[in-house]
Amino acid sequence: MTVTSGVNPMATKSFFGMTLADVEGHCRDFGVSAMHARDLFRSGYKDGLLKPWTRPGLPARYAGFCERELSSVNIRISSEFVSQYDGSVKFIVELSDGRMVEMVLMPEAKRVTLCLSSQVGCAQACVFCHTGRMGLVRNLDTAEVVGQAWLANQWIASRPEWLKANRLPDSQRVTNIVFMGMGEPLDNVEAVARSITIFTDPYGFNLAKRRISVSTAGHLDGLREMVKIHPDVRLAISVHSAVDSERSRIMPINRRWPLESLVETLRELPTQRENGLLIQYTLIAGVNDSVGHARKLIELIAGLNVKINIIPLNPVGPSRLRCPSSADLEAFRDEIHKSGHRVMVRYSKGQDIGAACGQLVAQVNATINAP
Ligand code: SAH
């Protein structure tokens, strides 16, 4: 697949790609009070108005200007699949140029986590990841990232039966956002950081920063940039191997930023020392799943404030990589547990609907996103 990168060439200026400061500037440029920006944000994010400038009370000439100049949510849900056993919902989202990405809603007790995409495809080429096989097609822009959360909230509001089935109140909205869908978010820092500004704006989605997690394969330039803009966003680091030569084989990004530079950078982040980091470790049979590998991981993270999530590999496509046996999985987990670290085994959600790690959209993309 050819790599075109950049953003969507069809994009127009969308309201949903603008931060509150941008909207205030837009008001001022037109000569109306910047106070209107807050009302516009409330209409767009709290009331869920598709065209926030149609709200009553806005000066008519300015509303007309917005109508001519701004576009609205520029993406749509193309299909949805509800898991019969854990209630998670997988969406295929169509972007304005016809490209497809995935997002997943995961209901839990008292919260709903949304897993978002930040790129069409991904440049990192991790061998176990379906998205990685596509190569990078392009970055999502801010409006496409924010639009996913906007669509998810609209979907939730229109599905009382789903809320009821998952024992959630009618007023429930997305409470947590994880950048764990398609793409490497720190390879698209500008759009991801701007979307976090909108997610955490009190007049926007009003989410606390600790409810937003950015997952990275270890893109250190992006990481440094991100923590400059949002020092207290949660970070999830996909480690997957604590042995450099082995990690380079499964995660090519390790050749550019090996483990030592990764850990050194993590140690230098003051807020992460305080709030803690999430370490993700996808367990692959015969590749990184021995007790010896667990010990290496313990050595690597010594002195870091971390919680470890072990994810048994979700085998994808024709790959020969396999999920570990339950005995190996338990031995690996127990070894880490004995070292005193907090460790959880996380199974990918929605296995019955292909919600796990890029499975479904990869099939769709194979035809639709082809150049
Ligand atoms: N680029 C980001 C987000 C990727 S998806 C990152 O690398 O962190 C989120 C997590 O799912 C990552 O830890 C990724 O390595 C993992 N993952 C990808 N494919 C998987 C698979 N087939 N089975 C299990 N985990 C997988």
GROMACS .gro file of C-alpha atoms and ligand atoms in nm:
model
  397
    1MET     CA    1   0.000   0.000   0.000
    2THR     CA    2   0.130   0.347  -0.083
    3VAL     CA    3   0.191   0.579   0.206
    4THR     CA    4   0.033   0.916   0.149
    5SER     CA    5   0.047   1.031   0.512
    6GLY     CA    6  -0.061   1.391   0.581
    7VAL     CA    7  -0.426   1.448   0.653
    8ASN     CA    8  -0.747   1.416   0.459
    9PRO     CA    9  -0.719   1.627   0.143
   10MET     CA   10  -1.101   1.661   0.139
   11ALA     CA   11  -1.113   1.819   0.484
   12THR     CA   12  -1.285   2.152   0.533
   13LYS     CA   13  -1.264   2.352   0.853
   14SER     CA   14  -1.483   2.167   1.099
   15PHE     CA   15  -1.624   2.313   1.418
   16PHE     CA   16  -1.536   1.983   1.586
   17GLY     CA   17  -1.168   2.032   1.510
   18MET     CA   18  -1.158   2.365   1.694
   19THR     CA   19  -1.054   2.414   2.054
   20LEU     CA   20  -1.244   2.662   2.270
   21ALA     CA   21  -0.960   2.911   2.215
   22ASP     CA   22  -1.000   2.865   1.837
   23VAL     CA   23  -1.374   2.929   1.857
   24GLU     CA   24  -1.313   3.237   2.073
   25GLY     CA   25  -1.071   3.363   1.809
   26HIS     CA   26  -1.330   3.290   1.539
   27CYS     CA   27  -1.588   3.497   1.729
   28ARG     CA   28  -1.345   3.784   1.778
   29ASP     CA   29  -1.241   3.781   1.413
   30PHE     CA   30  -1.604   3.822   1.319
   31GLY     CA   31  -1.657   4.093   1.576
   32VAL     CA   32  -1.891   3.914   1.818
   33SER     CA   33  -1.827   3.857   2.186
   34ALA     CA   34  -1.598   3.564   2.264
   35MET     CA   35  -1.857   3.467   2.528
   36HIS     CA   36  -2.053   3.304   2.247
   37ALA     CA   37  -1.775   3.046   2.211
   38ARG     CA   38  -1.874   2.878   2.538
   39ASP     CA   39  -2.235   2.857   2.430
   40LEU     CA   40  -2.130   2.707   2.100
   41PHE     CA   41  -1.915   2.450   2.279
   42ARG     CA   42  -2.201   2.364   2.516
   43SER     CA   43  -2.439   2.321   2.224
   44GLY     CA   44  -2.196   2.102   2.035
   45TYR     CA   45  -2.077   1.882   2.318
   46LYS     CA   46  -2.336   1.892   2.596
   47ASP     CA   47  -2.652   1.922   2.387
   48GLY     CA   48  -2.505   1.727   2.097
   49LEU     CA   49  -2.614   1.972   1.830
   50LEU     CA   50  -2.479   1.874   1.490
   51LYS     CA   51  -2.458   2.239   1.391
   52PRO     CA   52  -2.393   2.426   1.716
   53TRP     CA   53  -2.434   2.763   1.546
   54THR     CA   54  -2.807   2.692   1.495
   55ARG     CA   55  -2.863   2.734   1.871
   56PRO     CA   56  -3.092   3.022   1.967
   57GLY     CA   57  -2.930   3.340   2.092
   58LEU     CA   58  -2.639   3.360   1.852
   59PRO     CA   59  -2.619   3.681   1.644
   60ALA     CA   60  -2.783   3.589   1.311
   61ARG     CA   61  -2.506   3.728   1.094
   62TYR     CA   62  -2.245   3.529   1.283
   63ALA     CA   63  -2.458   3.213   1.263
   64GLY     CA   64  -2.482   3.263   0.886
   65PHE     CA   65  -2.105   3.308   0.867
   66CYS     CA   66  -2.052   2.980   1.059
   67GLU     CA   67  -2.296   2.802   0.830
   68ARG     CA   68  -2.095   2.913   0.526
   69GLU     CA   69  -1.751   2.869   0.674
   70LEU     CA   70  -1.761   2.568   0.903
   71SER     CA   71  -1.843   2.206   0.849
   72SER     CA   72  -1.991   1.981   1.113
   73VAL     CA   73  -1.907   1.623   1.218
   74ASN     CA   74  -1.739   1.493   0.905
   75ILE     CA   75  -1.748   1.119   0.980
   76ARG     CA   76  -2.026   0.863   1.019
   77ILE     CA   77  -2.091   0.522   1.164
   78SER     CA   78  -2.086   0.280   0.874
   79SER     CA   79  -2.165  -0.035   1.072
   80GLU     CA   80  -2.190  -0.155   1.430
   81PHE     CA   81  -2.158  -0.492   1.598
   82VAL     CA   82  -2.273  -0.554   1.953
   83SER     CA   83  -2.097  -0.832   2.143
   84GLN     CA   84  -2.337  -1.083   2.292
   85TYR     CA   85  -2.116  -1.163   2.583
   86ASP     CA   86  -1.963  -0.845   2.714
   87GLY     CA   87  -2.184  -0.572   2.565
   88SER     CA   88  -1.894  -0.403   2.388
   89VAL     CA   89  -1.977  -0.243   2.056
   90LYS     CA   90  -1.749  -0.229   1.760
   91PHE     CA   91  -1.805   0.047   1.506
   92ILE     CA   92  -1.666   0.087   1.162
   93VAL     CA   93  -1.645   0.460   1.105
   94GLU     CA   94  -1.632   0.609   0.759
   95LEU     CA   95  -1.428   0.924   0.710
   96SER     CA   96  -1.517   1.191   0.455
   97ASP     CA   97  -1.276   1.049   0.197
   98GLY     CA   98  -1.429   0.702   0.229
   99ARG     CA   99  -1.147   0.558   0.443
  100MET     CA  100  -1.250   0.341   0.735
  101VAL     CA  101  -1.134   0.326   1.096
  102GLU     CA  102  -1.265   0.141   1.398
  103MET     CA  103  -1.377   0.244   1.741
  104VAL     CA  104  -1.496   0.028   2.029
  105LEU     CA  105  -1.727   0.112   2.319
  106MET     CA  106  -1.675  -0.091   2.633
  107PRO     CA  107  -1.937  -0.076   2.909
  108GLU     CA  108  -1.823  -0.147   3.264
  109ALA     CA  109  -1.974  -0.086   3.605
  110LYS     CA  110  -2.047   0.289   3.616
  111ARG     CA  111  -1.829   0.374   3.322
  112VAL     CA  112  -1.808   0.353   2.947
  113THR     CA  113  -1.466   0.347   2.785
  114LEU     CA  114  -1.424   0.446   2.423
  115CYS     CA  115  -1.130   0.312   2.227
  116LEU     CA  116  -1.044   0.556   1.946
  117SER     CA  117  -0.838   0.550   1.630
  118SER     CA  118  -0.581   0.817   1.550
  119GLN     CA  119  -0.460   0.708   1.205
  120VAL     CA  120  -0.580   0.514   0.904
  121GLY     CA  121  -0.330   0.230   0.917
  122CYS     CA  122  -0.004   0.267   1.107
  123ALA     CA  123   0.360   0.311   1.017
  124GLN     CA  124   0.500   0.103   1.304
  125ALA     CA  125   0.450  -0.242   1.149
  126CYS     CA  126   0.440  -0.443   1.475
  127VAL     CA  127   0.428  -0.802   1.349
  128PHE     CA  128   0.137  -0.918   1.565
  129CYS     CA  129  -0.090  -0.623   1.484
  130HIS     CA  130  -0.339  -0.620   1.202
  131THR     CA  131  -0.331  -0.243   1.156
  132GLY     CA  132   0.046  -0.259   1.137
  133ARG     CA  133   0.023  -0.467   0.823
  134MET     CA  134  -0.166  -0.196   0.637
  135GLY     CA  135   0.114   0.057   0.653
  136LEU     CA  136   0.025   0.419   0.717
  137VAL     CA  137  -0.241   0.560   0.489
  138ARG     CA  138  -0.291   0.895   0.662
  139ASN     CA  139  -0.332   1.077   0.991
  140LEU     CA  140  -0.675   1.159   1.124
  141ASP     CA  141  -0.735   1.529   1.180
  142THR     CA  142  -0.866   1.671   1.508
  143ALA     CA  143  -1.228   1.675   1.390
  144GLU     CA  144  -1.207   1.307   1.293
  145VAL     CA  145  -1.073   1.212   1.636
  146VAL     CA  146  -1.320   1.430   1.828
  147GLY     CA  147  -1.600   1.322   1.594
  148GLN     CA  148  -1.558   0.962   1.709
  149ALA     CA  149  -1.635   1.057   2.070
  150TRP     CA  150  -1.920   1.281   1.957
  151LEU     CA  151  -2.072   0.996   1.754
  152ALA     CA  152  -2.025   0.753   2.043
  153ASN     CA  153  -2.215   0.981   2.281
  154GLN     CA  154  -2.495   1.023   2.027
  155TRP     CA  155  -2.512   0.649   1.981
  156ILE     CA  156  -2.531   0.587   2.358
  157ALA     CA  157  -2.803   0.850   2.401
  158SER     CA  158  -3.015   0.678   2.137
  159ARG     CA  159  -2.976   0.325   2.277
  160PRO     CA  160  -3.166   0.300   2.608
  161GLU     CA  161  -3.191  -0.077   2.563
  162TRP     CA  162  -2.811  -0.109   2.543
  163LEU     CA  163  -2.772   0.107   2.856
  164LYS     CA  164  -3.030  -0.103   3.038
  165ALA     CA  165  -2.873  -0.432   2.931
  166ASN     CA  166  -2.544  -0.307   3.072
  167ARG     CA  167  -2.700  -0.166   3.392
  168LEU     CA  168  -2.609   0.192   3.309
  169PRO     CA  169  -2.829   0.498   3.370
  170ASP     CA  170  -3.006   0.682   3.085
  171SER     CA  171  -2.782   0.983   3.138
  172GLN     CA  172  -2.466   0.775   3.085
  173ARG     CA  173  -2.206   0.909   2.843
  174VAL     CA  174  -1.849   0.816   2.754
  175THR     CA  175  -1.642   0.849   3.074
  176ASN     CA  176  -1.300   0.726   2.961
  177ILE     CA  177  -1.109   0.749   2.637
  178VAL     CA  178  -0.821   0.528   2.533
  179PHE     CA  179  -0.616   0.582   2.218
  180MET     CA  180  -0.582   0.211   2.152
  181GLY     CA  181  -0.762   0.178   1.821
  182MET     CA  182  -0.592   0.201   1.485
  183GLY     CA  183  -0.269   0.394   1.460
  184GLU     CA  184   0.019   0.520   1.669
  185PRO     CA  185  -0.122   0.829   1.845
  186LEU     CA  186   0.221   0.974   1.915
  187ASP     CA  187   0.294   0.972   1.544
  188ASN     CA  188   0.004   1.218   1.511
  189VAL     CA  189   0.062   1.434   1.815
  190GLU     CA  190  -0.093   1.754   1.687
  191ALA     CA  191  -0.441   1.613   1.625
  192VAL     CA  192  -0.432   1.385   1.929
  193ALA     CA  193  -0.318   1.665   2.163
  194ARG     CA  194  -0.579   1.905   2.027
  195SER     CA  195  -0.851   1.644   2.067
  196ILE     CA  196  -0.744   1.590   2.430
  197THR     CA  197  -0.776   1.967   2.484
  198ILE     CA  198  -1.137   1.939   2.362
  199PHE     CA  199  -1.207   1.619   2.559
  200THR     CA  200  -1.089   1.782   2.882
  201ASP     CA  201  -1.241   2.126   2.827
  202PRO     CA  202  -1.509   2.192   3.092
  203TYR     CA  203  -1.735   2.325   2.813
  204GLY     CA  204  -1.638   2.036   2.585
  205PHE     CA  205  -1.649   1.673   2.697
  206ASN     CA  206  -1.537   1.776   3.044
  207LEU     CA  207  -1.332   1.461   3.110
  208ALA     CA  208  -1.052   1.457   3.367
  209LYS     CA  209  -0.707   1.404   3.215
  210ARG     CA  210  -0.660   1.088   3.416
  211ARG     CA  211  -0.955   0.942   3.225
  212ILE     CA  212  -0.771   0.969   2.896
  213SER     CA  213  -0.498   0.721   2.809
  214VAL     CA  214  -0.261   0.744   2.518
  215SER     CA  215  -0.109   0.413   2.420
  216THR     CA  216   0.223   0.412   2.238
  217ALA     CA  217   0.461   0.161   2.090
  218GLY     CA  218   0.738   0.387   2.226
  219HIS     CA  219   0.749   0.685   1.989
  220LEU     CA  220   0.980   0.901   2.199
  221ASP     CA  221   0.975   1.221   1.992
  222GLY     CA  222   0.596   1.215   2.008
  223LEU     CA  223   0.602   1.130   2.377
  224ARG     CA  224   0.817   1.430   2.465
  225GLU     CA  225   0.596   1.658   2.259
  226MET     CA  226   0.278   1.518   2.413
  227VAL     CA  227   0.390   1.558   2.775
  228LYS     CA  228   0.489   1.917   2.704
  229ILE     CA  229   0.129   1.989   2.600
  230HIS     CA  230  -0.054   1.754   2.838
  231PRO     CA  231   0.185   1.657   3.119
  232ASP     CA  232  -0.077   1.467   3.316
  233VAL     CA  233  -0.239   1.258   3.046
  234ARG     CA  234  -0.220   0.884   3.124
  235LEU     CA  235   0.036   0.690   2.926
  236ALA     CA  236   0.022   0.326   2.829
  237ILE     CA  237   0.345   0.185   2.694
  238SER     CA  238   0.339  -0.121   2.471
  239VAL     CA  239   0.654  -0.303   2.580
  240HIS     CA  240   0.589  -0.662   2.465
  241SER     CA  241   0.950  -0.764   2.523
  242ALA     CA  242   1.226  -0.657   2.760
  243VAL     CA  243   1.499  -0.801   2.535
  244ASP     CA  244   1.618  -0.553   2.273
  245SER     CA  245   1.699  -0.800   1.995
  246GLU     CA  246   1.366  -0.978   2.040
  247ARG     CA  247   1.167  -0.656   2.071
  248SER     CA  248   1.320  -0.524   1.749
  249ARG     CA  249   1.198  -0.836   1.572
  250ILE     CA  250   0.835  -0.790   1.675
  251MET     CA  251   0.831  -0.410   1.704
  252PRO     CA  252   1.051  -0.239   1.443
  253ILE     CA  253   1.020   0.094   1.631
  254ASN     CA  254   1.264  -0.055   1.884
  255ARG     CA  255   1.545  -0.014   1.630
  256ARG     CA  256   1.495   0.361   1.642
  257TRP     CA  257   1.418   0.389   2.014
  258PRO     CA  258   1.557   0.087   2.199
  259LEU     CA  259   1.446  -0.014   2.547
  260GLU     CA  260   1.715   0.182   2.730
  261SER     CA  261   1.611   0.512   2.570
  262LEU     CA  262   1.245   0.426   2.632
  263VAL     CA  263   1.292   0.357   3.002
  264GLU     CA  264   1.524   0.655   3.046
  265THR     CA  265   1.262   0.884   2.895
  266LEU     CA  266   0.990   0.737   3.116
  267ARG     CA  267   1.201   0.790   3.426
  268GLU     CA  268   1.239   1.158   3.340
  269LEU     CA  269   0.865   1.226   3.341
  270PRO     CA  270   0.774   1.371   3.682
  271THR     CA  271   0.397   1.341   3.650
  272GLN     CA  272   0.424   0.983   3.536
  273ARG     CA  273   0.634   0.905   3.842
  274GLU     CA  274   0.351   1.036   4.050
  275ASN     CA  275   0.047   0.905   3.861
  276GLY     CA  276   0.199   0.585   3.735
  277LEU     CA  277   0.221   0.430   3.391
  278LEU     CA  278   0.049   0.139   3.232
  279ILE     CA  279   0.276  -0.122   3.078
  280GLN     CA  280   0.112  -0.337   2.813
  281TYR     CA  281   0.259  -0.674   2.735
  282THR     CA  282   0.102  -0.884   2.461
  283LEU     CA  283   0.195  -1.244   2.532
  284ILE     CA  284   0.289  -1.450   2.226
  285ALA     CA  285   0.353  -1.825   2.253
  286GLY     CA  286   0.722  -1.914   2.228
  287VAL     CA  287   0.821  -1.553   2.156
  288ASN     CA  288   0.805  -1.353   2.480
  289ASP     CA  289   0.610  -1.572   2.725
  290SER     CA  290   0.868  -1.759   2.937
  291VAL     CA  291   0.933  -1.700   3.306
  292GLY     CA  292   1.277  -1.575   3.197
  293HIS     CA  293   1.101  -1.309   2.988
  294ALA     CA  294   0.894  -1.211   3.290
  295ARG     CA  295   1.214  -1.167   3.494
  296LYS     CA  296   1.364  -0.948   3.222
  297LEU     CA  297   1.052  -0.733   3.231
  298ILE     CA  298   1.077  -0.697   3.608
  299GLU     CA  299   1.440  -0.584   3.571
  300LEU     CA  300   1.346  -0.336   3.300
  301ILE     CA  301   1.076  -0.161   3.500
  302ALA     CA  302   1.265  -0.153   3.830
  303GLY     CA  303   1.204   0.180   4.002
  304LEU     CA  304   0.915   0.283   3.776
  305ASN     CA  305   0.564   0.336   3.913
  306VAL     CA  306   0.377   0.097   3.684
  307LYS     CA  307   0.080  -0.129   3.652
  308ILE     CA  308   0.116  -0.416   3.407
  309ASN     CA  309  -0.151  -0.542   3.173
  310ILE     CA  310  -0.085  -0.876   3.011
  311ILE     CA  311  -0.284  -0.925   2.691
  312PRO     CA  312  -0.286  -1.279   2.549
  313LEU     CA  313  -0.224  -1.246   2.176
  314ASN     CA  314  -0.534  -1.223   1.970
  315PRO     CA  315  -0.414  -1.414   1.663
  316VAL     CA  316  -0.476  -1.220   1.346
  317GLY     CA  317  -0.489  -1.317   0.981
  318PRO     CA  318  -0.258  -1.575   0.834
  319SER     CA  319   0.018  -1.513   1.091
  320ARG     CA  320   0.185  -1.809   1.260
  321LEU     CA  321   0.192  -1.628   1.593
  322ARG     CA  322  -0.014  -1.798   1.861
  323CYS     CA  323  -0.173  -1.721   2.194
  324PRO     CA  324   0.015  -1.870   2.495
  325SER     CA  325  -0.114  -2.174   2.687
  326SER     CA  326  -0.299  -2.093   3.008
  327ALA     CA  327  -0.019  -2.258   3.209
  328ASP     CA  328   0.243  -2.028   3.052
  329LEU     CA  329   0.017  -1.728   3.094
  330GLU     CA  330  -0.032  -1.802   3.463
  331ALA     CA  331   0.337  -1.868   3.525
  332PHE     CA  332   0.425  -1.538   3.357
  333ARG     CA  333   0.165  -1.347   3.558
  334ASP     CA  334   0.264  -1.512   3.888
  335GLU     CA  335   0.630  -1.429   3.837
  336ILE     CA  336   0.544  -1.061   3.798
  337HIS     CA  337   0.299  -1.073   4.085
  338LYS     CA  338   0.569  -1.219   4.313
  339SER     CA  339   0.791  -0.921   4.236
  340GLY     CA  340   0.532  -0.695   4.399
  341HIS     CA  341   0.406  -0.524   4.085
  342ARG     CA  342   0.038  -0.478   4.015
  343VAL     CA  343  -0.049  -0.707   3.724
  344MET     CA  344  -0.372  -0.793   3.542
  345VAL     CA  345  -0.452  -1.025   3.257
  346ARG     CA  346  -0.668  -0.841   3.007
  347TYR     CA  347  -0.855  -1.030   2.746
  348SER     CA  348  -0.941  -0.833   2.434
  349LYS     CA  349  -1.305  -0.728   2.447
  350GLY     CA  350  -1.570  -0.839   2.203
  351GLN     CA  351  -1.393  -1.147   2.069
  352ASP     CA  352  -1.719  -1.260   1.908
  353ILE     CA  353  -1.750  -0.941   1.703
  354GLY     CA  354  -1.386  -0.899   1.609
  355ALA     CA  355  -1.354  -0.596   1.836
  356ALA     CA  356  -1.008  -0.696   1.941
  357CYS     CA  357  -0.719  -0.505   1.799
  358GLY     CA  358  -0.802  -0.412   1.445
  359GLN     CA  359  -0.944  -0.741   1.330
  360LEU     CA  360  -1.265  -0.635   1.169
  361VAL     CA  361  -1.164  -0.310   1.013
  362ALA     CA  362  -0.859  -0.478   0.870
  363GLN     CA  363  -1.088  -0.703   0.669
  364VAL     CA  364  -1.296  -0.406   0.556
  365ASN     CA  365  -0.989  -0.197   0.483
  366ALA     CA  366  -0.831  -0.463   0.271
  367THR     CA  367  -1.083  -0.363   0.007
  368ILE     CA  368  -1.199  -0.013   0.094
  369ASN     CA  369  -0.875   0.155   0.192
  370ALA     CA  370  -0.673   0.013  -0.094
  371PRO     CA  371  -0.517   0.299  -0.293
  372SAH     N1  372   0.005   0.215   1.858
  372SAH     C1  373  -0.041   0.209   1.995
  372SAH     C2  374  -0.187   0.161   2.003
  372SAH     C3  375  -0.203   0.025   1.949
  372SAH     S1  376  -0.336  -0.079   1.993
  372SAH     C4  377   0.049   0.114   2.073
  372SAH     O1  378   0.131   0.046   2.013
  372SAH     O2  379   0.038   0.109   2.196
  372SAH     C5  380  -0.331  -0.106   2.163
  372SAH     C6  381  -0.259  -0.229   2.213
  372SAH     O3  382  -0.301  -0.351   2.149
  372SAH     C7  383  -0.109  -0.220   2.193
  372SAH     O4  384  -0.045  -0.260   2.313
  372SAH     C8  385  -0.084  -0.324   2.085
  372SAH     O5  386   0.049  -0.369   2.086
  372SAH     C9  387  -0.185  -0.430   2.120
  372SAH     N2  388  -0.215  -0.525   2.011
  372SAH    C10  389  -0.213  -0.501   1.878
  372SAH     N3  390  -0.244  -0.614   1.810
  372SAH    C11  391  -0.268  -0.710   1.903
  372SAH    C12  392  -0.305  -0.848   1.895
  372SAH     N4  393  -0.324  -0.906   1.778
  372SAH     N5  394  -0.321  -0.916   2.010
  372SAH    C13  395  -0.304  -0.856   2.130
  372SAH     N6  396  -0.268  -0.727   2.144
  372SAH    C14  397  -0.249  -0.653   2.032
   0.00000   0.00000   0.00000
